[in-house]
Amino acid sequence: MTTTRKPKAAKSKTAAKIAKTLDIKVESADILDVETPAVVVNLFRGVKKPGGATGVVDKALGGLISELIEEGEIKGGTGETTLIHTLGKIKASRVLVAGLGPQDKFDAQVVRRVSAEVVRFLRRKGVSHAVTIAHGAGIGGLDPQLSGQAIAEGAHLGLYRFGNYLTKENNNSTEFEELTVVELDKGRAKEIGAGVKLGTSTATSSIIARDMVNEPANHMTPTSMAEAAQKVAKDQGLKIQVLDNPEMKKMGMGAFMGVAQGTDEPAKMIIIRYEGDPKNPENNLGLIGKGITFDTGGISLKPPGGMEAMKGDMAGGASVIAAMQVIGEIKPKINVLAVVAATENMPGASAQRPGDVVRAMNGKTIEVINTDAEGRLVLADALCYAREQGITRLVDVATLTGAMVTTLGKACTGVMGNDDTLVRQTIDAGHKTGEKFWELPLFDEYKDLIKSDVADMKNSGGRQAGSITAAMLLAEFVEGAAWVHLDIAGTSTSDRLSGYLVKGATGVPVRTLAQLAVDLANEGVPKKSRSKAKAK
Ligand code: BES
Ligand code: MN
Ligand code: ZN
């Protein structure tokens, strides 16, 4: 091989080493009694006379907030921030009025956004501690627990910065360290506290995925992905198994190994097991992730412009590993198997060629038309493996196609699948987390596009319906199981700072995968018709 780079056992660094992690507390207290550098209140758009806690603070300030509303300086638009110095009129040194937008559009997603904008605003001002009321838990009509969860998620995710490679002089800005949510009613404070705990768990795990995706590919190798997975498994007491190239070859994973043969970097199949309902093996969920730690395209080499973004081609795998962390923490009553196929896609001297035919673990053959359509090849074997393990409900997550970015942009993840119920459940889980999904069809007609003259199928369907033909190939490896495919090529990264998303990795769809596991667990053991699906 021409590529002689030694596999590097990169230590998994996290942003937390530089940035202090935010601490969120919940206290039962009167907003006017707390001594703090800043107290955060809120306002819906169009409200002239603030009520609730904002009204209480307004009164204590002699009607200053009302006056600013009257003058048009405070409008209550979503994410609007107005800082008022209290000059000793109340115990808090500053009051920050956060706009919640129109009341009819208010939901948990608004709280996440506002919470992110607020903590970032305070950080910019050099304020490291603040007290806030629970947005929406009053007239907003939000469940107090959900409010607490959304505040925690917004704050943690919004403050996130990837600073692993910034030396001191480029990394001297202040940190926002402590947020205290106050609520007079003790019962509600308790509910908010439960929400904060849950939100901290989901956000912290999303950040694990963000860190892995943002990490450059010379550090985030398949070996370091496996190490990150080992850490999650160890922290949560989950079973983990990592398969290496010789084992995988023996098991017949020809599609995965075809991609892996172009690099000297050892490939890894990372398998994590969470056993939340060991007595009912049919109550299961498989989470399958694409873990291409760098996608050059292989012999069908990509053009150089923007190729650096392909360090993020393992985002699906990262989100699956990170979701196992939340699942391990919140312990839903369901068995979850995570399978991540991790390798580089490099054009080494032993790389596979266009025209090569590979055989996946289930015996089906694939003609490799384009070595850059590698994601579906590695997923084919990962899906087969999960089916062999008896998994009957599958969700795969992958930065699979550039066509997905063309179709849906970065606003939502494309969903495709063979089971309407599981598709619906995934989209519904997304409604709860604020991560958006949109379904694309898998009509039989599309299957013609991946017909091959020399093999059972080909790995590229040409220019038409690129995201769908990729999914049509995956469908060939899930026979008998309910299956959903999530193409996160657009949503796994953000090109700008917006709400709780920062530039770079988003951590999508970690929170939705965890929510789905919880929802499926609450629904109970699937009906017999489902478990008819047998592993091949
Ligand atoms: N990793 C890419 C897809 C991708 C593109 C993700 C842009 C994120 C941003 C994938 O492996 C790929 O190269 N797909 C090809 C498939 C084609 C050769 C059939 C594509 O989309 O061009
Ligand atoms: Mn590719
Ligand atoms: Zn790829």
Coordinates of C-alpha atoms and ligand atoms in Angstrom, one line a residue:
M1 CA 0.0 0.0 0.0
T2 CA 1.1 3.5 -0.7
T3 CA -0.5 4.9 2.4
T4 CA 1.9 4.2 5.2
R5 CA 0.4 6.4 7.9
K6 CA 0.6 4.6 11.2
P7 CA -2.6 4.2 13.0
K8 CA -2.7 6.7 15.7
A9 CA -4.2 5.9 19.1
A10 CA -5.6 9.4 19.6
K11 CA -6.7 10.2 23.1
S12 CA -10.3 11.2 23.1
K13 CA -10.1 14.8 24.3
T14 CA -13.3 16.6 25.0
A15 CA -14.2 20.3 24.9
A16 CA -14.9 20.0 28.6
K17 CA -11.1 20.1 29.2
I18 CA -11.0 23.7 28.2
A19 CA -14.5 24.9 28.7
K20 CA -15.8 24.4 32.3
T21 CA -19.1 22.5 32.1
L22 CA -22.2 24.5 33.0
D23 CA -23.8 23.7 36.3
I24 CA -27.6 24.1 36.4
K25 CA -29.4 24.2 39.8
V26 CA -33.1 24.5 40.7
E27 CA -34.2 26.4 43.8
S28 CA -37.5 27.2 45.4
A29 CA -37.2 30.9 46.1
D30 CA -38.7 34.3 45.4
I31 CA -37.2 36.0 42.4
L32 CA -36.7 39.3 44.3
D33 CA -34.8 37.6 47.1
V34 CA -31.9 36.2 45.1
E35 CA -28.6 37.9 45.0
T36 CA -27.1 37.3 41.6
P37 CA -25.2 39.1 38.9
A38 CA -28.2 38.7 36.6
V39 CA -31.8 37.5 36.8
V40 CA -33.5 36.4 33.6
V41 CA -37.2 37.1 33.0
N42 CA -39.2 36.8 29.8
L43 CA -41.9 38.4 27.7
F44 CA -44.2 37.3 24.9
R45 CA -44.3 39.4 21.8
G46 CA -46.9 42.2 21.9
V47 CA -47.4 42.1 25.7
K48 CA -47.6 45.7 27.0
K49 CA -48.0 45.0 30.7
P50 CA -45.9 42.1 31.8
G51 CA -47.4 39.6 34.3
G52 CA -46.0 36.7 36.4
A53 CA -42.4 36.9 37.6
T54 CA -41.6 39.5 34.9
G55 CA -44.4 41.7 36.3
V56 CA -43.1 41.3 39.8
V57 CA -39.6 42.4 38.7
D58 CA -41.1 45.2 36.6
K59 CA -42.9 46.6 39.7
A60 CA -39.8 46.4 41.8
L61 CA -38.0 48.4 39.2
G62 CA -40.6 51.0 39.3
G63 CA -42.2 50.0 35.9
L64 CA -38.9 50.2 34.0
I65 CA -39.6 47.2 31.9
S66 CA -43.1 48.5 30.9
E67 CA -41.6 51.8 30.0
L68 CA -39.0 50.1 27.7
I69 CA -41.9 48.2 26.1
E70 CA -43.8 51.4 25.7
E71 CA -40.8 53.0 24.0
G72 CA -40.5 50.0 21.6
E73 CA -37.0 49.0 22.9
I74 CA -38.4 45.7 24.2
K75 CA -40.7 43.9 21.7
G76 CA -40.6 40.3 22.9
G77 CA -39.3 38.8 19.7
T78 CA -37.9 35.3 19.9
G79 CA -34.3 35.4 21.3
E80 CA -34.4 39.2 21.8
T81 CA -32.2 40.1 24.8
T82 CA -32.4 43.4 26.8
L83 CA -30.1 44.0 29.7
I84 CA -31.1 46.4 32.4
H85 CA -28.8 47.4 35.3
T86 CA -30.8 47.6 38.5
L87 CA -28.6 50.0 40.4
G88 CA -29.6 48.5 43.7
K89 CA -33.4 48.6 43.2
I90 CA -33.5 44.8 43.6
K91 CA -31.0 42.3 44.9
A92 CA -30.0 41.1 41.4
S93 CA -27.4 43.4 39.8
R94 CA -29.0 43.1 36.3
V95 CA -32.2 42.0 34.8
L96 CA -32.2 40.4 31.4
V97 CA -35.5 40.4 29.6
A98 CA -35.7 37.5 27.1
G99 CA -38.2 37.6 24.3
L100 CA -40.3 34.5 23.8
G101 CA -41.9 35.5 20.5
P102 CA -45.6 35.2 19.7
Q103 CA -47.6 33.2 22.3
D104 CA -49.4 31.0 19.7
K105 CA -46.0 29.8 18.4
F106 CA -44.6 29.0 21.8
D107 CA -43.3 25.5 22.6
A108 CA -40.3 23.7 24.1
Q109 CA -38.2 24.4 21.0
V110 CA -38.6 28.2 21.6
V111 CA -37.4 27.6 25.2
R112 CA -34.3 25.7 23.9
R113 CA -33.5 28.6 21.5
V114 CA -34.1 31.4 24.1
S115 CA -32.2 29.6 26.7
A116 CA -29.2 29.3 24.3
E117 CA -29.4 32.9 23.3
V118 CA -29.6 34.1 26.9
V119 CA -26.5 32.2 28.2
R120 CA -24.5 33.1 25.2
F121 CA -25.5 36.8 25.6
L122 CA -24.4 36.7 29.3
R123 CA -21.1 35.0 28.4
R124 CA -20.4 37.7 25.9
K125 CA -21.0 40.3 28.7
G126 CA -18.6 38.4 31.0
V127 CA -21.4 37.3 33.3
S128 CA -20.7 33.8 34.6
H129 CA -23.6 33.2 37.0
A130 CA -27.3 33.9 36.5
V131 CA -30.8 33.1 37.9
T132 CA -33.7 32.4 35.6
I133 CA -37.4 31.8 35.8
A134 CA -38.7 28.6 34.1
H135 CA -39.7 29.9 30.7
G136 CA -43.2 28.8 29.7
A137 CA -44.0 27.0 32.9
G138 CA -46.4 29.9 33.7
I139 CA -48.8 31.3 31.2
G140 CA -46.8 29.6 28.4
G141 CA -48.7 26.4 29.4
L142 CA -45.6 24.2 29.2
D143 CA -45.3 21.3 31.5
P144 CA -42.7 22.3 34.3
Q145 CA -40.6 19.2 33.7
L146 CA -40.4 19.9 29.9
S147 CA -39.5 23.5 30.6
G148 CA -36.7 22.4 32.8
Q149 CA -35.5 20.0 30.2
A150 CA -35.6 22.5 27.4
I151 CA -33.8 25.1 29.5
A152 CA -31.0 22.7 30.2
E153 CA -30.7 21.4 26.6
G154 CA -30.7 25.0 25.2
A155 CA -28.1 26.2 27.7
H156 CA -25.7 23.3 27.4
L157 CA -26.0 23.0 23.6
G158 CA -25.9 26.8 23.0
L159 CA -22.7 27.3 25.1
Y160 CA -20.9 24.5 23.3
R161 CA -17.6 25.3 21.7
F162 CA -15.1 23.0 20.1
G163 CA -11.8 24.3 21.4
N164 CA -9.6 21.2 21.5
Y165 CA -6.9 22.7 19.2
L166 CA -7.0 26.3 20.3
T167 CA -3.8 27.2 22.2
K168 CA -4.3 29.5 25.2
E169 CA -4.0 32.9 23.5
N170 CA -6.9 32.0 21.2
N171 CA -9.0 30.6 23.9
N172 CA -9.1 33.2 26.7
S173 CA -12.8 34.1 26.7
T174 CA -14.8 33.8 29.9
E175 CA -17.1 30.9 30.6
F176 CA -20.7 30.8 31.7
E177 CA -20.6 28.6 34.7
E178 CA -23.8 28.5 36.7
L179 CA -27.5 28.9 36.0
T180 CA -30.1 28.6 38.7
V181 CA -33.8 28.1 37.9
V182 CA -36.0 29.6 40.6
E183 CA -39.6 28.6 41.1
L184 CA -41.6 29.6 44.2
D185 CA -43.8 26.5 44.3
K186 CA -41.9 23.5 45.8
G187 CA -43.7 20.8 43.8
R188 CA -43.1 22.5 40.5
A189 CA -39.5 23.2 41.4
K190 CA -39.1 19.4 41.9
E191 CA -40.6 18.8 38.4
I192 CA -38.3 21.4 36.9
G193 CA -35.4 19.7 38.6
A194 CA -36.2 16.3 37.1
G195 CA -36.4 18.0 33.7
V196 CA -33.0 19.7 34.2
K197 CA -31.5 16.4 35.0
L198 CA -32.9 14.7 31.9
G199 CA -32.0 17.7 29.7
T200 CA -28.5 17.7 31.0
S201 CA -28.2 14.1 30.2
T202 CA -29.5 14.4 26.6
A203 CA -27.5 17.5 25.9
T204 CA -24.3 16.1 27.4
S205 CA -24.6 13.1 25.1
S206 CA -25.4 15.2 22.1
I207 CA -22.1 17.0 22.9
I208 CA -20.3 13.6 22.9
A209 CA -21.4 13.3 19.3
R210 CA -20.5 16.9 18.4
D211 CA -17.0 16.4 19.8
M212 CA -16.5 13.2 17.8
V213 CA -17.7 14.8 14.6
N214 CA -15.7 18.1 15.0
E215 CA -12.5 16.1 15.9
P216 CA -10.3 16.1 12.8
A217 CA -9.9 12.7 11.0
N218 CA -6.2 12.3 11.9
H219 CA -7.4 12.1 15.5
M220 CA -10.9 10.6 15.2
T221 CA -9.8 7.3 13.5
P222 CA -12.0 4.2 13.6
T223 CA -9.7 3.1 16.6
S224 CA -10.5 6.3 18.5
M225 CA -14.2 5.9 17.7
A226 CA -14.0 2.5 19.3
E227 CA -12.3 4.0 22.3
A228 CA -15.0 6.6 22.6
A229 CA -17.6 3.8 22.5
Q230 CA -15.6 1.9 25.1
K231 CA -15.8 4.9 27.4
V232 CA -19.6 5.2 27.0
A233 CA -20.0 1.5 27.6
K234 CA -17.8 1.6 30.7
D235 CA -19.6 4.6 32.1
Q236 CA -23.0 3.1 31.6
G237 CA -22.1 -0.5 32.3
L238 CA -23.0 -1.7 28.8
K239 CA -21.6 -4.7 26.9
I240 CA -19.3 -3.8 24.1
Q241 CA -17.5 -5.8 21.4
V242 CA -15.2 -4.5 18.7
L243 CA -14.6 -6.6 15.6
D244 CA -11.4 -6.2 13.6
N245 CA -10.6 -6.8 9.9
P246 CA -9.7 -10.5 10.1
E247 CA -12.8 -11.3 12.1
M248 CA -15.0 -9.4 9.8
K249 CA -13.5 -11.0 6.7
K250 CA -14.2 -14.4 8.3
M251 CA -17.8 -13.4 8.9
G252 CA -18.3 -12.6 5.3
M253 CA -18.6 -8.8 5.5
G254 CA -17.3 -8.3 2.0
A255 CA -19.1 -5.0 1.4
F256 CA -17.6 -3.4 4.4
M257 CA -14.2 -4.9 3.9
G258 CA -14.2 -3.7 0.2
V259 CA -14.3 -0.1 1.5
A260 CA -11.8 -0.8 4.3
Q261 CA -9.2 -2.2 2.0
G262 CA -8.2 1.2 0.7
T263 CA -6.7 2.4 3.9
D264 CA -4.0 1.2 6.4
E265 CA -6.1 2.4 9.2
P266 CA -7.7 -0.7 10.8
A267 CA -11.5 -0.8 10.4
K268 CA -13.8 -1.5 13.4
M269 CA -17.3 -2.8 13.8
I270 CA -18.4 -1.4 17.1
I271 CA -21.2 -3.3 18.9
I272 CA -22.8 -2.0 22.1
R273 CA -25.6 -3.8 23.9
Y274 CA -28.1 -2.3 26.3
E275 CA -30.3 -4.9 27.9
G276 CA -33.3 -3.1 29.3
D277 CA -35.8 -6.0 28.9
P278 CA -33.7 -9.2 28.8
K279 CA -36.8 -11.4 29.3
N280 CA -38.3 -10.2 26.1
P281 CA -35.7 -10.4 23.3
E282 CA -38.4 -9.4 20.8
N283 CA -38.7 -6.0 22.5
N284 CA -35.7 -4.7 20.7
L285 CA -34.3 -1.8 18.7
G286 CA -31.2 -1.8 16.6
L287 CA -29.3 1.5 16.0
I288 CA -27.0 1.3 13.1
G289 CA -24.4 4.0 12.3
K290 CA -22.2 4.9 9.3
G291 CA -18.8 5.6 10.7
I292 CA -16.6 6.8 7.8
T293 CA -14.0 8.7 9.7
F294 CA -12.9 10.3 6.4
D295 CA -14.4 10.0 3.0
T296 CA -12.1 10.9 0.2
G297 CA -14.4 9.1 -2.2
G298 CA -11.8 6.4 -2.8
I299 CA -10.7 5.7 -6.4
S300 CA -13.7 7.7 -7.4
L301 CA -11.9 10.6 -5.7
K302 CA -13.9 13.6 -4.6
P303 CA -12.9 17.1 -5.9
P304 CA -10.8 19.0 -3.3
G305 CA -13.2 21.9 -2.6
G306 CA -14.7 21.4 0.8
M307 CA -13.4 17.9 1.2
E308 CA -12.3 18.7 4.8
A309 CA -16.0 18.5 5.7
M310 CA -15.8 14.7 5.1
K311 CA -14.2 14.3 8.5
G312 CA -17.8 14.4 9.6
D313 CA -18.8 11.4 7.6
M314 CA -18.9 9.4 10.8
A315 CA -21.7 11.5 12.3
G316 CA -24.3 8.7 12.1
G317 CA -22.0 6.4 14.0
A318 CA -21.2 9.1 16.6
S319 CA -24.9 9.8 17.2
V320 CA -25.5 6.1 17.7
I321 CA -22.7 5.8 20.2
A322 CA -23.8 9.0 22.0
A323 CA -27.5 7.8 22.1
M324 CA -26.3 4.7 23.9
Q325 CA -25.0 7.0 26.7
V326 CA -28.5 8.6 27.2
I327 CA -30.2 5.2 26.9
G328 CA -27.8 3.8 29.5
E329 CA -28.6 6.7 31.8
I330 CA -32.4 6.8 31.6
K331 CA -32.8 3.0 31.3
P332 CA -35.9 2.5 29.2
K333 CA -37.5 -1.0 29.2
I334 CA -36.2 -2.2 25.8
N335 CA -33.2 -4.0 24.4
V336 CA -31.0 -1.7 22.3
L337 CA -28.2 -3.0 20.0
A338 CA -25.9 -0.4 18.5
V339 CA -23.8 -1.3 15.5
V340 CA -21.3 1.1 14.0
A341 CA -19.3 0.3 10.9
A342 CA -16.1 2.5 11.2
T343 CA -13.4 2.9 8.5
E344 CA -11.8 5.4 6.3
N345 CA -12.6 5.6 2.6
M346 CA -9.2 6.1 1.1
P347 CA -7.7 5.5 -2.4
G348 CA -4.8 3.4 -1.2
A349 CA -3.0 1.0 -3.5
S350 CA -5.2 -1.8 -2.4
A351 CA -8.4 0.2 -2.7
Q352 CA -11.4 -1.3 -4.4
R353 CA -12.0 -0.3 -8.0
P354 CA -15.1 0.8 -9.9
G355 CA -16.5 -2.4 -11.4
D356 CA -15.5 -4.6 -8.5
V357 CA -18.2 -6.9 -7.1
V358 CA -18.4 -7.5 -3.4
R359 CA -20.5 -9.9 -1.4
A360 CA -22.3 -8.8 1.8
M361 CA -22.8 -11.0 4.9
N362 CA -26.3 -12.1 3.7
G363 CA -24.8 -13.4 0.5
K364 CA -26.1 -10.7 -1.8
T365 CA -23.7 -9.2 -4.3
I366 CA -23.1 -5.6 -5.1
E367 CA -21.4 -4.1 -8.2
V368 CA -19.3 -1.1 -7.0
I369 CA -20.0 1.5 -9.7
N370 CA -18.7 4.4 -7.6
T371 CA -16.3 3.9 -4.7
D372 CA -17.7 7.2 -3.3
A373 CA -21.0 5.5 -2.6
E374 CA -19.3 3.7 0.3
G375 CA -21.8 4.5 3.1
R376 CA -24.4 2.0 1.8
L377 CA -21.7 -0.6 1.4
V378 CA -20.6 -0.5 5.0
L379 CA -24.1 -0.2 6.3
A380 CA -25.2 -3.2 4.3
D381 CA -23.0 -5.5 6.5
A382 CA -23.9 -3.6 9.7
L383 CA -27.6 -4.2 9.0
C384 CA -27.0 -7.8 8.2
Y385 CA -25.1 -8.2 11.4
A386 CA -28.0 -6.7 13.4
R387 CA -30.5 -9.0 11.6
E388 CA -28.3 -12.0 12.5
Q389 CA -28.4 -10.9 16.1
G390 CA -32.2 -11.2 15.9
I391 CA -33.0 -7.5 15.8
T392 CA -36.4 -6.9 14.3
R393 CA -36.7 -3.1 14.5
L394 CA -33.9 -1.1 12.9
V395 CA -33.0 2.5 12.6
D396 CA -29.9 3.4 10.6
V397 CA -28.3 6.9 10.8
A398 CA -25.9 8.1 8.0
T399 CA -24.5 11.1 6.2
L400 CA -25.4 9.1 3.2
T401 CA -25.9 11.4 0.2
G402 CA -25.1 14.8 -1.1
A403 CA -28.5 14.6 -2.8
M404 CA -30.1 14.8 0.7
V405 CA -28.6 18.3 1.2
T406 CA -29.9 19.4 -2.2
T407 CA -33.4 18.1 -1.4
L408 CA -34.0 19.2 2.2
G409 CA -31.1 21.5 3.0
K410 CA -30.2 21.7 6.7
A411 CA -33.6 22.2 8.2
C412 CA -34.6 18.5 8.5
T413 CA -33.4 15.0 8.3
G414 CA -34.7 12.8 5.5
V415 CA -36.5 9.7 6.6
M416 CA -37.2 6.6 4.5
G417 CA -38.4 3.2 5.6
N418 CA -40.4 0.0 5.0
D419 CA -42.6 0.3 8.1
D420 CA -45.1 3.1 8.4
T421 CA -45.5 2.7 12.2
L422 CA -41.7 3.0 12.8
V423 CA -41.4 5.9 10.4
R424 CA -44.3 7.7 12.3
Q425 CA -42.8 6.9 15.7
T426 CA -39.4 8.4 14.6
I427 CA -41.0 11.5 13.2
D428 CA -43.1 11.9 16.4
A429 CA -40.1 11.4 18.6
G430 CA -38.6 14.3 16.6
H431 CA -41.6 16.5 17.4
K432 CA -40.7 16.1 21.1
T433 CA -37.0 16.8 20.8
G434 CA -37.3 19.6 18.2
E435 CA -35.2 17.7 15.7
K436 CA -37.1 17.8 12.4
F437 CA -37.7 14.9 10.0
W438 CA -39.4 14.6 6.6
E439 CA -40.3 11.4 4.9
L440 CA -39.3 10.5 1.3
P441 CA -41.0 7.6 -0.6
L442 CA -39.4 4.2 -1.4
F443 CA -41.6 3.2 -4.3
D444 CA -40.8 -0.1 -6.1
E445 CA -40.1 1.9 -9.3
Y446 CA -36.9 3.3 -7.8
K447 CA -35.5 -0.2 -7.5
D448 CA -34.9 -0.4 -11.3
L449 CA -32.3 2.3 -10.9
I450 CA -29.9 0.1 -9.0
K451 CA -30.3 -3.0 -11.2
S452 CA -26.9 -4.4 -12.3
D453 CA -26.0 -6.6 -15.2
V454 CA -23.3 -8.5 -13.2
A455 CA -24.5 -8.5 -9.6
D456 CA -27.7 -8.5 -7.5
M457 CA -27.5 -4.7 -7.5
K458 CA -25.2 -1.8 -8.0
N459 CA -24.1 0.8 -5.5
S460 CA -25.0 3.9 -7.5
G461 CA -28.3 4.7 -9.2
G462 CA -27.0 7.6 -11.2
R463 CA -28.3 11.2 -11.0
Q464 CA -32.0 10.4 -10.3
A465 CA -33.4 10.4 -6.7
G466 CA -29.9 9.9 -5.2
S467 CA -31.1 9.7 -1.6
I468 CA -33.8 7.3 -2.3
T469 CA -31.8 4.9 -4.5
A470 CA -29.2 4.8 -1.6
A471 CA -32.0 3.7 0.7
M472 CA -33.3 1.2 -1.8
L473 CA -30.0 -0.6 -1.6
L474 CA -30.1 -0.6 2.3
A475 CA -33.6 -2.1 2.1
E476 CA -32.0 -5.2 0.5
F477 CA -30.2 -6.0 3.8
V478 CA -33.1 -5.6 6.3
E479 CA -35.5 -8.2 5.0
G480 CA -38.2 -9.1 7.4
A481 CA -37.4 -6.3 9.9
A482 CA -39.1 -3.0 10.4
W483 CA -36.6 -0.4 9.3
V484 CA -36.1 3.3 9.1
H485 CA -33.2 5.1 7.4
L486 CA -32.2 8.6 8.5
D487 CA -30.0 10.5 6.1
I488 CA -28.3 13.2 8.1
A489 CA -26.0 14.5 5.4
G490 CA -27.5 18.0 5.8
T491 CA -28.5 18.1 9.5
S492 CA -25.4 16.6 11.1
T493 CA -23.6 20.0 10.8
S494 CA -24.6 23.6 10.9
D495 CA -23.0 26.3 8.8
R496 CA -23.8 29.0 11.3
L497 CA -24.6 29.9 14.8
S498 CA -28.4 29.7 15.3
G499 CA -30.3 29.1 18.6
Y500 CA -28.8 26.1 20.3
L501 CA -26.9 25.1 17.2
V502 CA -23.4 26.4 16.8
K503 CA -21.3 26.2 13.7
G504 CA -20.0 22.7 13.1
A505 CA -21.5 19.5 14.4
T506 CA -25.1 19.6 15.7
G507 CA -25.4 16.2 17.5
V508 CA -28.5 15.4 15.5
P509 CA -30.3 13.0 15.9
V510 CA -29.0 11.8 19.3
R511 CA -31.9 13.2 21.4
T512 CA -34.4 11.8 19.0
L513 CA -32.9 8.3 19.0
A514 CA -33.0 8.3 22.8
Q515 CA -36.6 9.6 22.7
L516 CA -37.6 6.9 20.3
A517 CA -36.1 4.2 22.6
V518 CA -38.2 5.7 25.5
D519 CA -41.4 5.8 23.4
L520 CA -41.0 2.3 22.1
A521 CA -40.3 1.1 25.6
N522 CA -43.4 2.8 26.9
E523 CA -45.5 1.2 24.2
G524 CA -44.4 -2.3 25.4
V525 CA -43.5 -5.5 23.7
P526 CA -44.3 -5.3 19.9
K527 CA -47.1 -7.5 18.6
K528 CA -46.4 -11.0 17.4
S529 CA -46.7 -10.1 13.7
R530 CA -43.4 -8.1 14.1
S531 CA -41.4 -10.9 15.7
K532 CA -42.4 -13.1 12.8
A533 CA -39.5 -11.4 11.1
K534 CA -36.6 -14.0 11.3
A535 CA -33.0 -13.4 11.1
K536 CA -31.5 -14.9 7.9
Ligands
BES1 N1 -20.4 11.1 2.5 C1 -21.0 11.3 1.3 C2 -22.3 12.1 1.3 C3 -22.3 13.5 1.8 C4 -22.1 14.6 0.9 C5 -22.4 13.8 3.2 C6 -22.1 15.8 1.4 C7 -22.4 15.1 3.6 C8 -22.2 16.1 2.8 C9 -21.3 10.0 0.6 O1 -20.4 8.9 0.9 C10 -21.1 10.2 -0.9 O2 -20.1 10.5 -1.3 N2 -22.2 10.0 -1.6 C11 -22.2 10.2 -3.0 C12 -23.0 9.1 -3.7 C13 -22.9 9.0 -5.2 C14 -21.5 8.7 -5.6 C15 -23.8 7.9 -5.7 C16 -22.9 11.6 -3.3 O3 -23.8 11.9 -2.6 O4 -22.4 12.3 -4.2
MN2 MN -18.7 8.9 -0.3
ZN3 ZN -19.5 9.0 2.7

